[in-house]
Amino acid sequence: MKDGLPGTLAAGLIIAGKDLRSELRRRTALVSAVVFAALILVIFNFARDPTALRAEQLAPSAFWITCAFAAVTALSRAFAVELEHGALDGLLLAPVPREALFVGKFLGNLTFVLVVESIALPLFVLFFNVSLKGALPGIMLVSLLATVGFVAVGTVFSAMVARTRFAELMLPVLLLPFMVPPLILAVKITVPLLAGRPLSEVTDGLRFLAIFDVVFVTLSVMLFSAVVDE
């Protein structure tokens, strides 16, 4: 294994590829997340009173709540395969930097969440009858920036609670404070984009999301080794 950043990234890509291939074979988490996302969108759509609340006002909140729950579903299974087969200890004993393990799990989780979001987006357009004309590039950028930060933090918390009895209950509680700021900002950015406003009007929000990502991805890399070694 090569030393340094290239070796860490290469090992991380191998781990991420292993996780994604495993999920493609099992499909349990992906199907659960997609069905759950569709269910939330349907409930929000039928609960809305069209005479009192326009779709453009409720749609961004519904979309991002859907993405948040789908992300928690993905992150709760981040270390499930290793725990089921007793491979986590072996993975930690392997001559691989802890940072590579984080990169692999992070990239795998990020890809999974982005796939679910890309599936939820057409459902979102269908149920709420909103137009993405001119807004799609901006929404894709917001989705990426809003997802990266809390997925990085969620990967660390997933490793922290993986061996506990109530991991699926503890993870959302721990992750919620770190999900709220980017999700609220993503909603506020999505509203003007759906209204046809140019991307230049939301550059401050995009800049904040980028700073949030840099800070929390860096902190997650630094803390991951201490978490998994406990």
Short mmCIF file of C-alpha atoms in Angstrom, two decimals, residues 15 23 25 44 58 100 160 167 192 207 221:
data_model
loop_
_atom_site.label_atom_id
_atom_site.label_comp_id
_atom_site.label_asym_id
_atom_site.label_seq_id
_atom_site.Cartn_x
_atom_site.Cartn_y
_atom_site.Cartn_z
CA ILE A 15 -13.51 0.12 0.76
CA GLU A 23 -25.48 -2.93 -1.19
CA ARG A 25 -26.35 -7.29 -4.11
CA PHE A 44 -46.86 15.73 2.60
CA LEU A 58 -44.15 23.39 1.21
CA ALA A 100 -8.60 5.34 4.59
CA MET A 160 -19.20 5.30 17.51
CA ALA A 167 -27.42 2.08 17.65
CA PRO A 192 -35.82 31.01 -4.41
CA ARG A 207 -20.58 29.63 0.68
CA VAL A 221 -11.12 12.72 9.62
#
